[in-house]
PDB file of N, CA and C in Angstrom:
ATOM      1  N   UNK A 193       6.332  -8.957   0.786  1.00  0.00           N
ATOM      2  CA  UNK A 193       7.133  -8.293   1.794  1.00  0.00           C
ATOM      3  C   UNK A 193       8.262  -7.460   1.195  1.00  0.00           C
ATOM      4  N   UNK A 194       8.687  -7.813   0.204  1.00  0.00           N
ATOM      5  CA  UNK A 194       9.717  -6.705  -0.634  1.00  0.00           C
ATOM      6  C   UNK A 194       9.139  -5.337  -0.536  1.00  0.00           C
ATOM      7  N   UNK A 195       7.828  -5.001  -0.984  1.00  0.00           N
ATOM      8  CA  UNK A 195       7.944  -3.809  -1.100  1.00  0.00           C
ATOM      9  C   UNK A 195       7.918  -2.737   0.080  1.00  0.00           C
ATOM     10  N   UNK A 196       7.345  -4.060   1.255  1.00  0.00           N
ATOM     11  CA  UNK A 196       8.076  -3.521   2.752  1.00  0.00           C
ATOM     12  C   UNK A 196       9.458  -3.347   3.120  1.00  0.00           C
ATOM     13  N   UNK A 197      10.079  -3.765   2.783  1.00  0.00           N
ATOM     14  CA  UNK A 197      11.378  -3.835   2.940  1.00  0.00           C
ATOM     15  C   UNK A 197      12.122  -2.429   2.216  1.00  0.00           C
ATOM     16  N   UNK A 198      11.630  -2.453   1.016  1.00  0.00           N
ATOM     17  CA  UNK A 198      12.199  -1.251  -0.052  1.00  0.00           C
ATOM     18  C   UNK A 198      11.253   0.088   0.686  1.00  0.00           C
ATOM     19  N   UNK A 199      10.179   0.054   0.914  1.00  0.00           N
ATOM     20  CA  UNK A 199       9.459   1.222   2.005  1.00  0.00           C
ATOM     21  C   UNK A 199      10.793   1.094   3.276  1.00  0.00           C
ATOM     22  N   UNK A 200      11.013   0.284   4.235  1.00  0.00           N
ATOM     23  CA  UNK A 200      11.686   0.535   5.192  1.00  0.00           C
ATOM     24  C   UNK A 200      13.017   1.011   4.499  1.00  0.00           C
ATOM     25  N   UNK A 201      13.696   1.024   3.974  1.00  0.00           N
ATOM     26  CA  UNK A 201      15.084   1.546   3.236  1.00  0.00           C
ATOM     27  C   UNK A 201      14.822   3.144   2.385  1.00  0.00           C
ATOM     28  N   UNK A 202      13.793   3.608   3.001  1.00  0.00           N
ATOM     29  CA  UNK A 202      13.564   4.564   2.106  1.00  0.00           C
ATOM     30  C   UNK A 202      13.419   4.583   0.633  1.00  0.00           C
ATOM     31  N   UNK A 203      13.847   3.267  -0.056  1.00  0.00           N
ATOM     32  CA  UNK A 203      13.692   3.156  -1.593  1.00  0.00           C
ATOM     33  C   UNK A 203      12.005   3.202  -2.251  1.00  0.00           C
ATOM     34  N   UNK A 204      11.465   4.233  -2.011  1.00  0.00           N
ATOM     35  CA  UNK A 204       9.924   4.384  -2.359  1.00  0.00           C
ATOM     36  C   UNK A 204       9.428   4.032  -4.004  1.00  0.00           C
ATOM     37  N   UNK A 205       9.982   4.454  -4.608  1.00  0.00           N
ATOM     38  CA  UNK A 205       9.887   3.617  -6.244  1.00  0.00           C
ATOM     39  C   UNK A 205       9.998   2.494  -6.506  1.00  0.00           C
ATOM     40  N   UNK A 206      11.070   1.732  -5.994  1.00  0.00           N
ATOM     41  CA  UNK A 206      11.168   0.012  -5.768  1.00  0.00           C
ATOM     42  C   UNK A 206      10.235  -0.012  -5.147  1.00  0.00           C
ATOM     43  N   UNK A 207       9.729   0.275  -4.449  1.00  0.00           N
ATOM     44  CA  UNK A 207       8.250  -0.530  -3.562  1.00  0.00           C
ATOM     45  C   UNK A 207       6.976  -0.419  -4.094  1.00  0.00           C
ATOM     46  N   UNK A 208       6.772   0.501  -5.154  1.00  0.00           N
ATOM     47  CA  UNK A 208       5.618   0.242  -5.892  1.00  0.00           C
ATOM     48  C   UNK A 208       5.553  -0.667  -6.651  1.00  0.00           C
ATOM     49  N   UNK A 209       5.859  -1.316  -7.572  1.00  0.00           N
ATOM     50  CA  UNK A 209       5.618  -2.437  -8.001  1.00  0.00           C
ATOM     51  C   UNK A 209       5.249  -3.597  -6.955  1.00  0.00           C
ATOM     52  N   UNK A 210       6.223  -3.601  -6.423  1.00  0.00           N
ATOM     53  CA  UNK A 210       5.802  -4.934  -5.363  1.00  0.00           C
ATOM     54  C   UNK A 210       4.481  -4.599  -4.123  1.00  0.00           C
ATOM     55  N   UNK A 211       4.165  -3.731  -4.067  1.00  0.00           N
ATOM     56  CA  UNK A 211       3.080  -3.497  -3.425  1.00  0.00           C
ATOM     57  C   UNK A 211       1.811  -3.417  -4.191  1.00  0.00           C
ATOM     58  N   UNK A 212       1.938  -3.049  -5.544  1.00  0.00           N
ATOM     59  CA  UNK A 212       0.705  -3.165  -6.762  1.00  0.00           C
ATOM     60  C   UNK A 212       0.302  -4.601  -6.449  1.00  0.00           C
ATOM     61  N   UNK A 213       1.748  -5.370  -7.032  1.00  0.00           N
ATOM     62  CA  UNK A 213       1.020  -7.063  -7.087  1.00  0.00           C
ATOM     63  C   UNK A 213       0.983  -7.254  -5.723  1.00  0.00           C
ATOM     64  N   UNK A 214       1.099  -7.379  -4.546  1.00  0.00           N
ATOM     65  CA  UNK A 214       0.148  -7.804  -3.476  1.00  0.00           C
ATOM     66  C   UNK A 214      -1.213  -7.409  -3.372  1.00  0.00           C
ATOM     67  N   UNK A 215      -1.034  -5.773  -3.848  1.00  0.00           N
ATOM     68  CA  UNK A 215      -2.869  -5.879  -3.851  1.00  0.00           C
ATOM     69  C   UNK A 215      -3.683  -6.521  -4.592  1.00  0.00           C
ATOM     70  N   UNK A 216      -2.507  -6.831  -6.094  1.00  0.00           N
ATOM     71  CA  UNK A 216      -3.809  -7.298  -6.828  1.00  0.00           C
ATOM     72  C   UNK A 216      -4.187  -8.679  -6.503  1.00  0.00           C
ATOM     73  N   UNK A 217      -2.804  -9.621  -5.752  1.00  0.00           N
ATOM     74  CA  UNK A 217      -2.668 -10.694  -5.363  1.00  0.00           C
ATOM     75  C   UNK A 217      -4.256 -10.865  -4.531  1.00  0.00           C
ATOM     76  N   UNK A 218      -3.850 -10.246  -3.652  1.00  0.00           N
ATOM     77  CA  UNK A 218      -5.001 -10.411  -2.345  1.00  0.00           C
ATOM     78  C   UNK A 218      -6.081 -10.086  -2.897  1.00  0.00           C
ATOM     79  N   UNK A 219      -6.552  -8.882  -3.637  1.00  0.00           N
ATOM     80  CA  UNK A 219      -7.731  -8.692  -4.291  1.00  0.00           C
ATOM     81  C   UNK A 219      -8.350 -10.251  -5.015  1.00  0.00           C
ATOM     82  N   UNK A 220      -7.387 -10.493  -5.781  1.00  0.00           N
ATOM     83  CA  UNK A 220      -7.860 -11.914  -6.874  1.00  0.00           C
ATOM     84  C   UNK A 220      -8.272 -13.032  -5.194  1.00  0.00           C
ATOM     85  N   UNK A 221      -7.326 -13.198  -4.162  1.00  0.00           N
ATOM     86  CA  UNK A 221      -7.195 -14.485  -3.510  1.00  0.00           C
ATOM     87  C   UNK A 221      -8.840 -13.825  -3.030  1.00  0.00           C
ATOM     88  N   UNK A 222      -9.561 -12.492  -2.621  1.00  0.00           N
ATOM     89  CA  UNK A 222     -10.303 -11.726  -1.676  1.00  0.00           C
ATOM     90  C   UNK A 222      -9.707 -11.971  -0.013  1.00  0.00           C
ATOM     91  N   UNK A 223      -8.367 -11.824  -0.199  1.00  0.00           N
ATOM     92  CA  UNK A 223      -7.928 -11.676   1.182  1.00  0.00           C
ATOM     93  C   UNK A 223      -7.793  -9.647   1.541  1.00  0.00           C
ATOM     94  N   UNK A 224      -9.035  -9.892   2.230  1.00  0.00           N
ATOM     95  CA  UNK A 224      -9.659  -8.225   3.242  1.00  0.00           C
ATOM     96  C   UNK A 224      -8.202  -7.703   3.529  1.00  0.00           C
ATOM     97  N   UNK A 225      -7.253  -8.494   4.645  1.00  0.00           N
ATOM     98  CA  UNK A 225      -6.589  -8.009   5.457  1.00  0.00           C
ATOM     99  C   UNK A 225      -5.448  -7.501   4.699  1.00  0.00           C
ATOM    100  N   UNK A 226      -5.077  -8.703   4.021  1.00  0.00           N
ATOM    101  CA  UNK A 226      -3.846  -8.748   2.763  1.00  0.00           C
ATOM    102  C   UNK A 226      -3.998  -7.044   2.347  1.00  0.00           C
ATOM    103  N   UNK A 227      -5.372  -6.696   1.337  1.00  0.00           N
ATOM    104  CA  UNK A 227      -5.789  -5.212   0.929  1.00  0.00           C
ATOM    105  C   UNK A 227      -5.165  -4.112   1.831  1.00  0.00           C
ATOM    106  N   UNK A 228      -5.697  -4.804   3.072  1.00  0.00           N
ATOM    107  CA  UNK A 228      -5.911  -3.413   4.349  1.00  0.00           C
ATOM    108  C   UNK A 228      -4.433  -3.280   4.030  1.00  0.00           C
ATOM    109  N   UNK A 229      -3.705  -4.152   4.590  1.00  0.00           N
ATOM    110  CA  UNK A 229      -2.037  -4.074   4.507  1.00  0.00           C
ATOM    111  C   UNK A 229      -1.575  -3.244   3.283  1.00  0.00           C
ATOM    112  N   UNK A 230      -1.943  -3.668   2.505  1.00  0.00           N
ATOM    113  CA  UNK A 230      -1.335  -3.399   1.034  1.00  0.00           C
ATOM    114  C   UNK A 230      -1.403  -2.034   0.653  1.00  0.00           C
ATOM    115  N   UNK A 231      -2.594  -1.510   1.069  1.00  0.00           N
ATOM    116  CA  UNK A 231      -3.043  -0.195   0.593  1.00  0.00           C
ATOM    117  C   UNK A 231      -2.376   0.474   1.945  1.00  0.00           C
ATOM    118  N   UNK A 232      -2.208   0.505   3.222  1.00  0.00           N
ATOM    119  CA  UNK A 232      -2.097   1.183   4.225  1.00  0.00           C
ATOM    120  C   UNK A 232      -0.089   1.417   3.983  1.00  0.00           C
ATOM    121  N   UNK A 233       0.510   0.578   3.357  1.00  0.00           N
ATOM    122  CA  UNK A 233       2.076   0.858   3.097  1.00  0.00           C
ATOM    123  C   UNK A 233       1.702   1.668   2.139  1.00  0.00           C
ATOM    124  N   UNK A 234       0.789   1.295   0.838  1.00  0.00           N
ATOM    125  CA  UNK A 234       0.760   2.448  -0.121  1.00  0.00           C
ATOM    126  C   UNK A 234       0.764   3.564   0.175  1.00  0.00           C
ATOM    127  N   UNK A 235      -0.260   4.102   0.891  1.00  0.00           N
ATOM    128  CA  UNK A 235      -0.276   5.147   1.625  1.00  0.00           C
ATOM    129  C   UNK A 235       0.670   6.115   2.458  1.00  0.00           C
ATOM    130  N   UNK A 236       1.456   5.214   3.034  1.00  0.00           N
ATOM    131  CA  UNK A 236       2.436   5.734   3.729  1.00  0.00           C
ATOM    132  C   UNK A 236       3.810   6.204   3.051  1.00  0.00           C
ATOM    133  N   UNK A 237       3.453   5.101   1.697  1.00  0.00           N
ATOM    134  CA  UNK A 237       4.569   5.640   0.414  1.00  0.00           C
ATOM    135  C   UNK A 237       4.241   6.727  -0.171  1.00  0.00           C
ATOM    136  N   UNK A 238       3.321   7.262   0.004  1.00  0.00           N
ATOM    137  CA  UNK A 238       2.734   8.456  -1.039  1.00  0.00           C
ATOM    138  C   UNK A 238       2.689   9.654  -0.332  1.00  0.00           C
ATOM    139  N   UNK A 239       2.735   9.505   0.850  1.00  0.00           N
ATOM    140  CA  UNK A 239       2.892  10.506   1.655  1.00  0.00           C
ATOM    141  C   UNK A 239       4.128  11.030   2.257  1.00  0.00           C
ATOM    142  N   UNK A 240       4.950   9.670   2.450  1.00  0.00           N
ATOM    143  CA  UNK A 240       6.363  10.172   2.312  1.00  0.00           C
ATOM    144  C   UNK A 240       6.624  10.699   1.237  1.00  0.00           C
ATOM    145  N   UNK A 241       6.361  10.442   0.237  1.00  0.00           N
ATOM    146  CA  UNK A 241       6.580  11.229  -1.478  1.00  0.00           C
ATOM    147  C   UNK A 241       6.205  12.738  -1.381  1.00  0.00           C
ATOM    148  N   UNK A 242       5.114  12.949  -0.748  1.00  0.00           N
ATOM    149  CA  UNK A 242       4.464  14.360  -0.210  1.00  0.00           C
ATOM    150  C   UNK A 242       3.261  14.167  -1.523  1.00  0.00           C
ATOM    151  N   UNK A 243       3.202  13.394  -1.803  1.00  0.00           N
ATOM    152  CA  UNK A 243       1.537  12.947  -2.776  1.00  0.00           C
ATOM    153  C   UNK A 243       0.254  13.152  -1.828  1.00  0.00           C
ATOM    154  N   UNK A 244      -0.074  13.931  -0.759  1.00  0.00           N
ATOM    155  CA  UNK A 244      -1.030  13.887   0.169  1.00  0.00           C
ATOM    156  C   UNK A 244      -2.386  13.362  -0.437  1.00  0.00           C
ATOM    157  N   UNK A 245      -2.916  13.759  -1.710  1.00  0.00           N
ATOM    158  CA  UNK A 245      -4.033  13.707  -2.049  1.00  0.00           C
ATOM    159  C   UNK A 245      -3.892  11.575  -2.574  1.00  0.00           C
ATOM    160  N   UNK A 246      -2.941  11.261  -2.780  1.00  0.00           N
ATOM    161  CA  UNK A 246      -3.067  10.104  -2.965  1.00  0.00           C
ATOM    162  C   UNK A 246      -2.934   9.145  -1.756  1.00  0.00           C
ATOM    163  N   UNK A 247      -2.567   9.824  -0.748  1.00  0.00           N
ATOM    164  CA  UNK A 247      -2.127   9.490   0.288  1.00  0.00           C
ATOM    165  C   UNK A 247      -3.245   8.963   1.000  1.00  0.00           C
ATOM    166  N   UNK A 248      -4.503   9.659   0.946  1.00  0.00           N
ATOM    167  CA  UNK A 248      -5.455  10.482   2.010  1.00  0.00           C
ATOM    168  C   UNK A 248      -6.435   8.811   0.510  1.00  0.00           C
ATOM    169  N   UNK A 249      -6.213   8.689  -0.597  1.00  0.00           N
ATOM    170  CA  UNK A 249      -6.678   8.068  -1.518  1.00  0.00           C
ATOM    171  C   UNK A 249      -6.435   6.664  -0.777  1.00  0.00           C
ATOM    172  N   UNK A 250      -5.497   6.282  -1.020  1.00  0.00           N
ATOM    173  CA  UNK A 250      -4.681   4.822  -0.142  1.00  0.00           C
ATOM    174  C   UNK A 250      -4.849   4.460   1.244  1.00  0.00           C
ATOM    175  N   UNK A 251      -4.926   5.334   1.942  1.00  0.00           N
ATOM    176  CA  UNK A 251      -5.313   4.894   2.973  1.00  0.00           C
ATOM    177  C   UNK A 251      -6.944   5.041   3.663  1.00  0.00           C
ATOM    178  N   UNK A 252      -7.685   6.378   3.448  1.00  0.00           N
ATOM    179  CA  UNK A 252      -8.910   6.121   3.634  1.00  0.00           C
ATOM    180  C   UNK A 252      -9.462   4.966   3.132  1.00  0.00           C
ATOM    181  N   UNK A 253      -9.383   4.262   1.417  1.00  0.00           N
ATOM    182  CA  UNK A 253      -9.725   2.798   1.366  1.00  0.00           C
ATOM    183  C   UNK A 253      -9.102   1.825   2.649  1.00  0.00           C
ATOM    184  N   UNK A 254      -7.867   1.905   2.634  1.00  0.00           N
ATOM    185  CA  UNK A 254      -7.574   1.023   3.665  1.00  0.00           C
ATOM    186  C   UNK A 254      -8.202   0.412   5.099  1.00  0.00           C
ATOM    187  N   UNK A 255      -8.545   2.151   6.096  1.00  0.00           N
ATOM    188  CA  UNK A 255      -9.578   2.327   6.833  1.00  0.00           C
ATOM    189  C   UNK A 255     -11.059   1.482   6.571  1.00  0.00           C
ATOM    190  N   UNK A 256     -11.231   1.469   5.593  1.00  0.00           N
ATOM    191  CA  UNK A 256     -12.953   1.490   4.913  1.00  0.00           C
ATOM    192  C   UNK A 256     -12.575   0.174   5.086  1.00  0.00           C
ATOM    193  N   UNK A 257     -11.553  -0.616   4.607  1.00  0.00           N
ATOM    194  CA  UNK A 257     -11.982  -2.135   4.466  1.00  0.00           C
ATOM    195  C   UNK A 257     -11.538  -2.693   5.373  1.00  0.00           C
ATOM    196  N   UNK A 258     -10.991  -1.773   6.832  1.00  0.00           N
ATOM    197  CA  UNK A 258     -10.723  -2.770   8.206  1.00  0.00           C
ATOM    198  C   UNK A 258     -11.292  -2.634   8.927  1.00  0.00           C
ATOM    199  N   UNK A 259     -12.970  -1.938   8.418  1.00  0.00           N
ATOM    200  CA  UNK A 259     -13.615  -2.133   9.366  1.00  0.00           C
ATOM    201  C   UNK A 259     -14.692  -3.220   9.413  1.00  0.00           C
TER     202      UNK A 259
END
């Protein structure tokens, strides 16, 4: 949840790290939803950044694995 927190404060660099290890967290546990989550803040960090192409990267996976 930190790197939610540092996403909600606008602090977008602090929140990458802590959003890496949840994905990899959830990846290792194979928690689906954990991913969906994980990658769908990524996303929203990268696009606030104006990274669109990573953006459109992070979250189309995200999509893909909530369905």
């Amino acid at each position: 949840y930190r790197g939610v927190v540092y996403w909600l404060m606008g602090q977008f660099e602090e929140a990458w790290p802590y959003l890496n290890e949840s994905l990899a967290m959830t990846q290792t546990l194979g928690d689906e939803w954990g991913q969906v989550q994980s990658l769908g803040f990524m996303g929203m960090i990268a696009q606030a950044q104006g990274d669109h192409d990573r953006a459109y990267h992070y979250l189309s996976d995200s999509l893909a694995r909530s369905r």
